[in-house]
Amino acid sequence: MQARRAHLELVYENVDITADLQPHLANWSYTDNLSGQADDLQITLEDREQLWAGDWMPEKGAKVTAKIIRENWEEDGKTDELALGQFELDEIEVGNPPSAVTIKGTSIPESSSLRGENKNKAWEKTNLSVIAGDIAGGASLELFYDTEDDPEYDRIEQTEEYDLAFLQRLCNDAGLALKVSDSQIVIFDEAKYEQQEPIDTIIRGQVRITGYSGRTTLTGMYSSCRVDYHDAEQKESIKYEFTPDNPPKTGRVLVVNERVKSVAEAERLAKKKLRDANKDGTTFSLTLVGEIKYLAGLTVNLVGWGKFDGKYIITQAGHGQQSGYETKLELRKCLEGY
């Protein structure tokens, strides 16, 4: 039987430097987030000869692409891989003892104008997808707009805000998720992703789990959401209250006073706001032997974990290697009916 092996393949500014890394590689980690945070890559190199702190030190702002390569993992002679995407190197640290260099990369390019530059701009008679497309184009990124929801605006203003902060605010208001990954801005509906078929069933006792924890709470949860909007100009009030099947056992009602044009729009808003408030009611964390099939946004079933059994969406997948290749999952129980 051949030995299991896993390693990181790294291409730096279109040059494969994997062979140069291997003799010095102490550990590496990759974190894939569902939304709201950048994906990141971190590599630590031993540097007794002061190569990586000297002539070999990477340039800040350089582009790297990475893959996880597994050999003999599932069966002898078989190789598989997970592409991690492109990152921009944004931070380098040196330290001693032991002599080491840590290189960090982010999926949100600091060389773009997404962060750190306050801007002022206005759009009229437009949609969220158009605004997102304008911002993506200005940052030399692609836009992947993966939802049928496309809010309309009579007029919307960006006032002394970073592009990314402004776009994140619009997505939050619309109940949509946003991430920047592999040279793309991705906007999507988490409810749609939760409805996907699970890619795996993680059965307690049948999977090599090295650690786990679970949490369920009523803190910050609501049993229903009421949209209550009065249009002074039209002298019209629109009200709608949504209560899901099997609501949390709390008497709190989430009241939303935001502009809506119809009862149907109020219903959509109520479901999204209640979902956002209640989505972290049950969470679970798992650490297991390295598995490349787990990525943020995919769903899995948990079986054999008592009251924590059920369908979950992966909100964060961490892959890394120190003494051995491990995968760490942050899971959120999928909501049904909203």
GROMACS .gro file of N, CA, C and O in nm, residues 137-254:
model
  472
  137GLY      N    1  -1.669   4.579  -1.283
  137GLY     CA    2  -1.590   4.624  -1.397
  137GLY      C    3  -1.483   4.724  -1.357
  137GLY      O    4  -1.370   4.719  -1.407
  138GLY      N    5  -1.518   4.814  -1.263
  138GLY     CA    6  -1.421   4.912  -1.217
  138GLY      C    7  -1.305   4.853  -1.141
  138GLY      O    8  -1.197   4.913  -1.133
  139ALA      N    9  -1.326   4.731  -1.086
  139ALA     CA   10  -1.220   4.662  -1.012
  139ALA      C   11  -1.153   4.554  -1.096
  139ALA      O   12  -1.074   4.474  -1.043
  140SER      N   13  -1.186   4.549  -1.225
  140SER     CA   14  -1.132   4.447  -1.317
  140SER      C   15  -1.166   4.305  -1.271
  140SER      O   16  -1.084   4.213  -1.281
  141LEU      N   17  -1.288   4.290  -1.219
  141LEU     CA   18  -1.338   4.160  -1.176
  141LEU      C   19  -1.459   4.121  -1.259
  141LEU      O   20  -1.526   4.206  -1.317
  142GLU      N   21  -1.489   3.992  -1.263
  142GLU     CA   22  -1.611   3.945  -1.326
  142GLU      C   23  -1.724   3.947  -1.224
  142GLU      O   24  -1.701   3.940  -1.103
  143LEU      N   25  -1.848   3.956  -1.272
  143LEU     CA   26  -1.965   3.949  -1.184
  143LEU      C   27  -2.038   3.818  -1.212
  143LEU      O   28  -2.071   3.787  -1.326
  144PHE      N   29  -2.064   3.742  -1.105
  144PHE     CA   30  -2.147   3.623  -1.114
  144PHE      C   31  -2.271   3.651  -1.029
  144PHE      O   32  -2.267   3.644  -0.907
  145TYR      N   33  -2.381   3.686  -1.097
  145TYR     CA   34  -2.505   3.724  -1.028
  145TYR      C   35  -2.596   3.602  -1.027
  145TYR      O   36  -2.667   3.576  -1.124
  146ASP      N   37  -2.593   3.528  -0.919
  146ASP     CA   38  -2.656   3.396  -0.914
  146ASP      C   39  -2.787   3.398  -0.835
  146ASP      O   40  -2.804   3.325  -0.737
  147THR      N   41  -2.880   3.484  -0.876
  147THR     CA   42  -3.011   3.488  -0.813
  147THR      C   43  -3.109   3.556  -0.908
  147THR      O   44  -3.069   3.641  -0.988
  148GLU      N   45  -3.235   3.518  -0.897
  148GLU     CA   46  -3.339   3.582  -0.978
  148GLU      C   47  -3.384   3.713  -0.916
  148GLU      O   48  -3.445   3.796  -0.984
  149ASP      N   49  -3.358   3.733  -0.787
  149ASP     CA   50  -3.393   3.859  -0.722
  149ASP      C   51  -3.301   3.969  -0.772
  149ASP      O   52  -3.179   3.957  -0.765
  150ASP      N   53  -3.360   4.076  -0.821
  150ASP     CA   54  -3.281   4.187  -0.872
  150ASP      C   55  -3.351   4.318  -0.837
  150ASP      O   56  -3.425   4.376  -0.919
  151PRO      N   57  -3.333   4.364  -0.713
  151PRO     CA   58  -3.405   4.483  -0.666
  151PRO      C   59  -3.390   4.603  -0.759
  151PRO      O   60  -3.283   4.626  -0.817
  152GLU      N   61  -3.500   4.678  -0.771
  152GLU     CA   62  -3.501   4.799  -0.854
  152GLU      C   63  -3.488   4.922  -0.764
  152GLU      O   64  -3.536   4.924  -0.650
  153TYR      N   65  -3.424   5.025  -0.818
  153TYR     CA   66  -3.406   5.150  -0.744
  153TYR      C   67  -3.446   5.267  -0.834
  153TYR      O   68  -3.401   5.276  -0.949
  154ASP      N   69  -3.529   5.356  -0.782
  154ASP     CA   70  -3.557   5.480  -0.854
  154ASP      C   71  -3.432   5.568  -0.853
  154ASP      O   72  -3.395   5.627  -0.955
  155ARG      N   73  -3.369   5.572  -0.735
  155ARG     CA   74  -3.242   5.644  -0.721
  155ARG      C   75  -3.167   5.585  -0.601
  155ARG      O   76  -3.227   5.563  -0.496
  156ILE      N   77  -3.040   5.561  -0.618
  156ILE     CA   78  -2.958   5.510  -0.508
  156ILE      C   79  -2.824   5.582  -0.512
  156ILE      O   80  -2.767   5.605  -0.619
  157GLU      N   81  -2.773   5.621  -0.394
  157GLU     CA   82  -2.650   5.699  -0.387
  157GLU      C   83  -2.545   5.628  -0.305
  157GLU      O   84  -2.573   5.572  -0.199
  158GLN      N   85  -2.424   5.632  -0.353
  158GLN     CA   86  -2.305   5.590  -0.280
  158GLN      C   87  -2.236   5.717  -0.232
  158GLN      O   88  -2.189   5.797  -0.314
  159THR      N   89  -2.233   5.737  -0.101
  159THR     CA   90  -2.181   5.862  -0.046
  159THR      C   91  -2.067   5.832   0.051
  159THR      O   92  -2.087   5.775   0.158
  160GLU      N   93  -1.947   5.872   0.012
  160GLU     CA   94  -1.827   5.852   0.096
  160GLU      C   95  -1.819   5.709   0.148
  160GLU      O   96  -1.799   5.684   0.267
  161GLU      N   97  -1.833   5.613   0.057
  161GLU     CA   98  -1.826   5.471   0.093
  161GLU      C   99  -1.731   5.398   0.000
  161GLU      O  100  -1.720   5.431  -0.119
  162TYR      N  101  -1.664   5.294   0.054
  162TYR     CA  102  -1.589   5.204  -0.031
  162TYR      C  103  -1.687   5.129  -0.121
  162TYR      O  104  -1.800   5.101  -0.082
  163ASP      N  105  -1.643   5.093  -0.240
  163ASP     CA  106  -1.728   5.015  -0.330
  163ASP      C  107  -1.781   4.889  -0.264
  163ASP      O  108  -1.900   4.856  -0.274
  164LEU      N  109  -1.691   4.815  -0.198
  164LEU     CA  110  -1.731   4.687  -0.140
  164LEU      C  111  -1.829   4.706  -0.025
  164LEU      O  112  -1.927   4.631  -0.013
  165ALA      N  113  -1.805   4.806   0.058
  165ALA     CA  114  -1.896   4.833   0.170
  165ALA      C  115  -2.034   4.875   0.119
  165ALA      O  116  -2.137   4.834   0.173
  166PHE      N  117  -2.036   4.958   0.016
  166PHE     CA  118  -2.161   5.003  -0.043
  166PHE      C  119  -2.239   4.885  -0.102
  166PHE      O  120  -2.359   4.868  -0.076
  167LEU      N  121  -2.171   4.801  -0.179
  167LEU     CA  122  -2.237   4.687  -0.241
  167LEU      C  123  -2.283   4.586  -0.135
  167LEU      O  124  -2.391   4.528  -0.147
  168GLN      N  125  -2.203   4.568  -0.030
  168GLN     CA  126  -2.243   4.478   0.078
  168GLN      C  127  -2.368   4.528   0.147
  168GLN      O  128  -2.458   4.450   0.181
  169ARG      N  129  -2.378   4.660   0.164
  169ARG     CA  130  -2.498   4.718   0.227
  169ARG      C  131  -2.622   4.693   0.143
  169ARG      O  132  -2.728   4.657   0.195
  170LEU      N  133  -2.610   4.712   0.012
  170LEU     CA  134  -2.724   4.689  -0.075
  170LEU      C  135  -2.767   4.541  -0.070
  170LEU      O  136  -2.886   4.510  -0.069
  171CYS      N  137  -2.668   4.453  -0.070
  171CYS     CA  138  -2.700   4.310  -0.065
  171CYS      C  139  -2.765   4.273   0.069
  171CYS      O  140  -2.862   4.196   0.072
  172ASN      N  141  -2.714   4.329   0.178
  172ASN     CA  142  -2.775   4.303   0.309
  172ASN      C  143  -2.921   4.349   0.311
  172ASN      O  144  -3.009   4.278   0.360
  173ASP      N  145  -2.945   4.469   0.258
  173ASP     CA  146  -3.082   4.522   0.255
  173ASP      C  147  -3.174   4.434   0.171
  173ASP      O  148  -3.293   4.423   0.200
  174ALA      N  149  -3.118   4.373   0.067
  174ALA     CA  150  -3.198   4.289  -0.023
  174ALA      C  151  -3.206   4.144   0.025
  174ALA      O  152  -3.273   4.063  -0.039
  175GLY      N  153  -3.138   4.111   0.135
  175GLY     CA  154  -3.138   3.974   0.184
  175GLY      C  155  -3.056   3.880   0.098
  175GLY      O  156  -3.084   3.759   0.091
  176LEU      N  157  -2.954   3.933   0.032
  176LEU     CA  158  -2.868   3.854  -0.055
  176LEU      C  159  -2.727   3.848   0.002
  176LEU      O  160  -2.687   3.932   0.083
  177ALA      N  161  -2.652   3.746  -0.039
  177ALA     CA  162  -2.516   3.727   0.010
  177ALA      C  163  -2.415   3.772  -0.095
  177ALA      O  164  -2.443   3.772  -0.215
  178LEU      N  165  -2.297   3.809  -0.047
  178LEU     CA  166  -2.192   3.862  -0.133
  178LEU      C  167  -2.058   3.805  -0.091
  178LEU      O  168  -2.027   3.796   0.028
  179LYS      N  169  -1.977   3.764  -0.190
  179LYS     CA  170  -1.839   3.730  -0.162
  179LYS      C  171  -1.754   3.765  -0.283
  179LYS      O  172  -1.805   3.777  -0.396
  180VAL      N  173  -1.624   3.781  -0.259
  180VAL     CA  174  -1.527   3.803  -0.366
  180VAL      C  175  -1.433   3.684  -0.365
  180VAL      O  176  -1.370   3.655  -0.263
  181SER      N  177  -1.427   3.613  -0.477
  181SER     CA  178  -1.348   3.490  -0.482
  181SER      C  179  -1.301   3.464  -0.624
  181SER      O  180  -1.380   3.475  -0.718
  182ASP      N  181  -1.173   3.430  -0.637
  182ASP     CA  182  -1.115   3.389  -0.765
  182ASP      C  183  -1.148   3.488  -0.876
  182ASP      O  184  -1.197   3.452  -0.983
  183SER      N  185  -1.119   3.617  -0.849
  183SER     CA  186  -1.135   3.726  -0.946
  183SER      C  187  -1.281   3.748  -0.986
  183SER      O  188  -1.309   3.795  -1.097
  184GLN      N  189  -1.374   3.715  -0.896
  184GLN     CA  190  -1.516   3.737  -0.923
  184GLN      C  191  -1.584   3.802  -0.802
  184GLN      O  192  -1.548   3.774  -0.688
  185ILE      N  193  -1.683   3.886  -0.830
  185ILE     CA  194  -1.780   3.925  -0.728
  185ILE      C  195  -1.900   3.833  -0.747
  185ILE      O  196  -1.956   3.824  -0.857
  186VAL      N  197  -1.937   3.764  -0.642
  186VAL     CA  198  -2.047   3.668  -0.649
  186VAL      C  199  -2.160   3.717  -0.559
  186VAL      O  200  -2.139   3.744  -0.441
  187ILE      N  201  -2.279   3.730  -0.615
  187ILE     CA  202  -2.399   3.769  -0.540
  187ILE      C  203  -2.500   3.656  -0.556
  187ILE      O  204  -2.528   3.611  -0.667
  188PHE      N  205  -2.552   3.609  -0.443
  188PHE     CA  206  -2.638   3.491  -0.448
  188PHE      C  207  -2.738   3.491  -0.333
  188PHE      O  208  -2.727   3.570  -0.239
  189ASP      N  209  -2.834   3.399  -0.342
  189ASP     CA  210  -2.938   3.383  -0.241
  189ASP      C  211  -2.906   3.259  -0.158
  189ASP      O  212  -2.906   3.148  -0.210
  190GLU      N  213  -2.876   3.277  -0.030
  190GLU     CA  214  -2.840   3.164   0.053
  190GLU      C  215  -2.953   3.062   0.063
  190GLU      O  216  -2.928   2.941   0.074
  191ALA      N  217  -3.077   3.108   0.058
  191ALA     CA  218  -3.191   3.016   0.064
  191ALA      C  219  -3.188   2.918  -0.054
  191ALA      O  220  -3.217   2.799  -0.040
  192LYS      N  221  -3.150   2.968  -0.170
  192LYS     CA  222  -3.140   2.884  -0.289
  192LYS      C  223  -3.030   2.778  -0.270
  192LYS      O  224  -3.049   2.661  -0.305
  193TYR      N  225  -2.917   2.819  -0.213
  193TYR     CA  226  -2.807   2.725  -0.192
  193TYR      C  227  -2.845   2.619  -0.088
  193TYR      O  228  -2.804   2.503  -0.099
  194GLU      N  229  -2.923   2.659   0.012
  194GLU     CA  230  -2.965   2.563   0.114
  194GLU      C  231  -3.059   2.456   0.058
  194GLU      O  232  -3.071   2.348   0.114
  195GLN      N  233  -3.124   2.487  -0.053
  195GLN     CA  234  -3.217   2.390  -0.113
  195GLN      C  235  -3.146   2.287  -0.201
  195GLN      O  236  -3.209   2.192  -0.248
  196GLN      N  237  -3.016   2.302  -0.221
  196GLN     CA  238  -2.942   2.205  -0.301
  196GLN      C  239  -2.938   2.068  -0.233
  196GLN      O  240  -2.947   2.058  -0.110
  197GLU      N  241  -2.924   1.963  -0.314
  197GLU     CA  242  -2.909   1.829  -0.259
  197GLU      C  243  -2.776   1.819  -0.184
  197GLU      O  244  -2.673   1.871  -0.230
  198PRO      N  245  -2.774   1.753  -0.069
  198PRO     CA  246  -2.648   1.736   0.005
  198PRO      C  247  -2.546   1.660  -0.078
  198PRO      O  248  -2.580   1.565  -0.148
  199ILE      N  249  -2.421   1.702  -0.068
  199ILE     CA  250  -2.314   1.632  -0.140
  199ILE      C  251  -2.262   1.512  -0.062
  199ILE      O  252  -2.192   1.427  -0.117
  200ASP      N  253  -2.298   1.504   0.067
  200ASP     CA  254  -2.244   1.397   0.151
  200ASP      C  255  -2.329   1.381   0.276
  200ASP      O  256  -2.400   1.474   0.318
  201THR      N  257  -2.321   1.264   0.336
  201THR     CA  258  -2.381   1.239   0.468
  201THR      C  259  -2.267   1.205   0.563
  201THR      O  260  -2.193   1.108   0.540
  202ILE      N  261  -2.252   1.285   0.667
  202ILE     CA  262  -2.145   1.265   0.764
  202ILE      C  263  -2.204   1.188   0.883
  202ILE      O  264  -2.281   1.243   0.962
  203ILE      N  265  -2.170   1.061   0.891
  203ILE     CA  266  -2.227   0.971   0.990
  203ILE      C  267  -2.129   0.954   1.106
  203ILE      O  268  -2.013   0.915   1.085
  204ARG      N  269  -2.174   0.983   1.224
  204ARG     CA  270  -2.086   0.971   1.341
  204ARG      C  271  -2.039   0.827   1.356
  204ARG      O  272  -2.119   0.733   1.350
  205GLY      N  273  -1.910   0.811   1.371
  205GLY     CA  274  -1.854   0.677   1.387
  205GLY      C  275  -1.807   0.614   1.258
  205GLY      O  276  -1.732   0.517   1.259
  206GLN      N  277  -1.852   0.670   1.143
  206GLN     CA  278  -1.811   0.614   1.015
  206GLN      C  279  -1.717   0.707   0.939
  206GLN      O  280  -1.671   0.674   0.831
  207VAL      N  281  -1.691   0.823   0.994
  207VAL     CA  282  -1.600   0.921   0.934
  207VAL      C  283  -1.495   0.954   1.039
  207VAL      O  284  -1.525   0.960   1.158
  208ARG      N  285  -1.371   0.975   0.994
  208ARG     CA  286  -1.262   1.002   1.088
  208ARG      C  287  -1.270   1.146   1.137
  208ARG      O  288  -1.214   1.238   1.077
  209ILE      N  289  -1.346   1.164   1.245
  209ILE     CA  290  -1.364   1.295   1.307
  209ILE      C  291  -1.263   1.311   1.420
  209ILE      O  292  -1.252   1.224   1.506
  210THR      N  293  -1.189   1.423   1.421
  210THR     CA  294  -1.093   1.446   1.529
  210THR      C  295  -1.142   1.548   1.631
  210THR      O  296  -1.079   1.568   1.735
  211GLY      N  297  -1.255   1.613   1.602
  211GLY     CA  298  -1.313   1.706   1.698
  211GLY      C  299  -1.444   1.762   1.647
  211GLY      O  300  -1.465   1.769   1.526
  212TYR      N  301  -1.534   1.798   1.739
  212TYR     CA  302  -1.661   1.857   1.698
  212TYR      C  303  -1.721   1.937   1.811
  212TYR      O  304  -1.687   1.919   1.929
  213SER      N  305  -1.812   2.026   1.777
  213SER     CA  306  -1.892   2.099   1.876
  213SER      C  307  -2.019   2.147   1.809
  213SER      O  308  -2.022   2.170   1.689
  214GLY      N  309  -2.126   2.158   1.889
  214GLY     CA  310  -2.253   2.205   1.836
  214GLY      C  311  -2.314   2.309   1.929
  214GLY      O  312  -2.285   2.311   2.049
  215ARG      N  313  -2.399   2.395   1.873
  215ARG     CA  314  -2.464   2.499   1.954
  215ARG      C  315  -2.601   2.528   1.896
  215ARG      O  316  -2.618   2.543   1.776
  216THR      N  317  -2.700   2.536   1.984
  216THR     CA  318  -2.833   2.580   1.944
  216THR      C  319  -2.880   2.685   2.044
  216THR      O  320  -2.853   2.674   2.164
  217THR      N  321  -2.947   2.789   1.996
  217THR     CA  322  -2.980   2.902   2.082
  217THR      C  323  -3.109   2.968   2.037
  217THR      O  324  -3.151   2.957   1.922
  218LEU      N  325  -3.173   3.039   2.131
  218LEU     CA  326  -3.287   3.125   2.101
  218LEU      C  327  -3.249   3.273   2.101
  218LEU      O  328  -3.330   3.358   2.065
  219THR      N  329  -3.126   3.302   2.142
  219THR     CA  330  -3.081   3.440   2.150
  219THR      C  331  -3.088   3.506   2.012
  219THR      O  332  -3.034   3.454   1.914
  220GLY      N  333  -3.155   3.620   2.006
  220GLY     CA  334  -3.165   3.694   1.881
  220GLY      C  335  -3.262   3.637   1.779
  220GLY      O  336  -3.268   3.684   1.665
  221MET      N  337  -3.342   3.537   1.820
  221MET     CA  338  -3.435   3.471   1.728
  221MET      C  339  -3.573   3.535   1.738
  221MET      O  340  -3.611   3.591   1.842
  222TYR      N  341  -3.650   3.524   1.630
  222TYR     CA  342  -3.786   3.579   1.624
  222TYR      C  343  -3.882   3.473   1.572
  222TYR      O  344  -3.847   3.391   1.487
  223SER      N  345  -4.005   3.480   1.623
  223SER     CA  346  -4.106   3.383   1.579
  223SER      C  347  -4.172   3.425   1.448
  223SER      O  348  -4.225   3.342   1.375
  224SER      N  349  -4.170   3.555   1.419
  224SER     CA  350  -4.232   3.604   1.295
  224SER      C  351  -4.171   3.739   1.259
  224SER      O  352  -4.098   3.799   1.338
  225CYS      N  353  -4.205   3.785   1.137
  225CYS     CA  354  -4.158   3.916   1.092
  225CYS      C  355  -4.275   3.993   1.033
  225CYS      O  356  -4.349   3.939   0.949
  226ARG      N  357  -4.290   4.117   1.076
  226ARG     CA  358  -4.398   4.201   1.026
  226ARG      C  359  -4.339   4.321   0.952
  226ARG      O  360  -4.259   4.397   1.007
  227VAL      N  361  -4.376   4.334   0.825
  227VAL     CA  362  -4.340   4.451   0.746
  227VAL      C  363  -4.454   4.551   0.756
  227VAL      O  364  -4.569   4.517   0.728
  228ASP      N  365  -4.421   4.671   0.796
  228ASP     CA  366  -4.523   4.775   0.817
  228ASP      C  367  -4.471   4.905   0.756
  228ASP      O  368  -4.386   4.972   0.814
  229TYR      N  369  -4.521   4.937   0.636
  229TYR     CA  370  -4.470   5.055   0.565
  229TYR      C  371  -4.585   5.146   0.527
  229TYR      O  372  -4.686   5.103   0.470
  230HIS      N  373  -4.568   5.276   0.558
  230HIS     CA  374  -4.668   5.377   0.521
  230HIS      C  375  -4.605   5.475   0.422
  230HIS      O  376  -4.503   5.538   0.451
  231ASP      N  377  -4.664   5.483   0.304
  231ASP     CA  378  -4.619   5.576   0.200
  231ASP      C  379  -4.698   5.706   0.215
  231ASP      O  380  -4.816   5.712   0.181
  232ALA      N  381  -4.630   5.809   0.270
  232ALA     CA  382  -4.698   5.936   0.297
  232ALA      C  383  -4.746   6.004   0.169
  232ALA      O  384  -4.854   6.064   0.166
  233GLU      N  385  -4.667   5.992   0.062
  233GLU     CA  386  -4.704   6.057  -0.063
  233GLU      C  387  -4.827   5.991  -0.125
  233GLU      O  388  -4.919   6.059  -0.173
  234GLN      N  389  -4.827   5.859  -0.125
  234GLN     CA  390  -4.940   5.786  -0.184
  234GLN      C  391  -5.055   5.767  -0.086
  234GLN      O  392  -5.163   5.720  -0.124
  235LYS      N  393  -5.029   5.804   0.039
  235LYS     CA  394  -5.129   5.786   0.146
  235LYS      C  395  -5.178   5.641   0.148
  235LYS      O  396  -5.298   5.613   0.147
  236GLU      N  397  -5.079   5.553   0.150
  236GLU     CA  398  -5.110   5.410   0.143
  236GLU      C  399  -5.023   5.335   0.243
  236GLU      O  400  -4.905   5.367   0.262
  237SER      N  401  -5.082   5.237   0.309
  237SER     CA  402  -5.007   5.152   0.403
  237SER      C  403  -5.005   5.009   0.350
  237SER      O  404  -5.106   4.959   0.300
  238ILE      N  405  -4.888   4.947   0.361
  238ILE     CA  406  -4.873   4.807   0.321
  238ILE      C  407  -4.824   4.730   0.443
  238ILE      O  408  -4.722   4.766   0.504
  239LYS      N  409  -4.897   4.625   0.480
  239LYS     CA  410  -4.860   4.544   0.595
  239LYS      C  411  -4.861   4.397   0.557
  239LYS      O  412  -4.946   4.354   0.479
  240TYR      N  413  -4.766   4.325   0.614
  240TYR     CA  414  -4.763   4.181   0.592
  240TYR      C  415  -4.685   4.118   0.707
  240TYR      O  416  -4.580   4.168   0.746
  241GLU      N  417  -4.738   4.009   0.762
  241GLU     CA  418  -4.666   3.936   0.868
  241GLU      C  419  -4.645   3.792   0.825
  241GLU      O  420  -4.739   3.724   0.781
  242PHE      N  421  -4.521   3.747   0.838
  242PHE     CA  422  -4.486   3.610   0.800
  242PHE      C  423  -4.444   3.530   0.922
  242PHE      O  424  -4.360   3.574   1.002
  243THR      N  425  -4.506   3.412   0.937
  243THR     CA  426  -4.469   3.318   1.043
  243THR      C  427  -4.437   3.184   0.977
  243THR      O  428  -4.523   3.127   0.908
  244PRO      N  429  -4.317   3.131   0.994
  244PRO     CA  430  -4.281   3.005   0.929
  244PRO      C  431  -4.345   2.886   1.000
  244PRO      O  432  -4.393   2.898   1.113
  245ASP      N  433  -4.345   2.771   0.934
  245ASP     CA  434  -4.382   2.648   1.002
  245ASP      C  435  -4.277   2.620   1.110
  245ASP      O  436  -4.158   2.644   1.090
  246ASN      N  437  -4.322   2.570   1.223
  246ASN     CA  438  -4.231   2.540   1.335
  246ASN      C  439  -4.140   2.657   1.371
  246ASN      O  440  -4.017   2.646   1.367
  247PRO      N  441  -4.199   2.772   1.404
  247PRO     CA  442  -4.116   2.889   1.437
  247PRO      C  443  -4.042   2.868   1.569
  247PRO      O  444  -4.081   2.785   1.651
  248PRO      N  445  -3.933   2.943   1.591
  248PRO     CA  446  -3.864   2.936   1.720
  248PRO      C  447  -3.961   2.968   1.834
  248PRO      O  448  -4.052   3.052   1.819
  249LYS      N  449  -3.940   2.903   1.948
  249LYS     CA  450  -4.030   2.922   2.062
  249LYS      C  451  -3.993   3.048   2.138
  249LYS      O  452  -3.941   3.045   2.250
  250THR      N  453  -4.020   3.161   2.075
  250THR     CA  454  -3.998   3.291   2.136
  250THR      C  455  -4.114   3.380   2.095
  250THR      O  456  -4.170   3.364   1.986
  251GLY      N  457  -4.148   3.474   2.181
  251GLY     CA  458  -4.261   3.560   2.149
  251GLY      C  459  -4.223   3.685   2.073
  251GLY      O  460  -4.308   3.770   2.045
  252ARG      N  461  -4.096   3.697   2.036
  252ARG     CA  462  -4.050   3.820   1.971
  252ARG      C  463  -4.094   3.827   1.825
  252ARG      O  464  -4.088   3.728   1.752
  253VAL      N  465  -4.136   3.946   1.784
  253VAL     CA  466  -4.173   3.972   1.645
  253VAL      C  467  -4.075   4.075   1.589
  253VAL      O  468  -4.052   4.180   1.649
  254LEU      N  469  -4.016   4.043   1.475
  254LEU     CA  470  -3.925   4.135   1.408
  254LEU      C  471  -4.007   4.233   1.325
  254LEU      O  472  -4.080   4.191   1.234
   0.00000   0.00000   0.00000
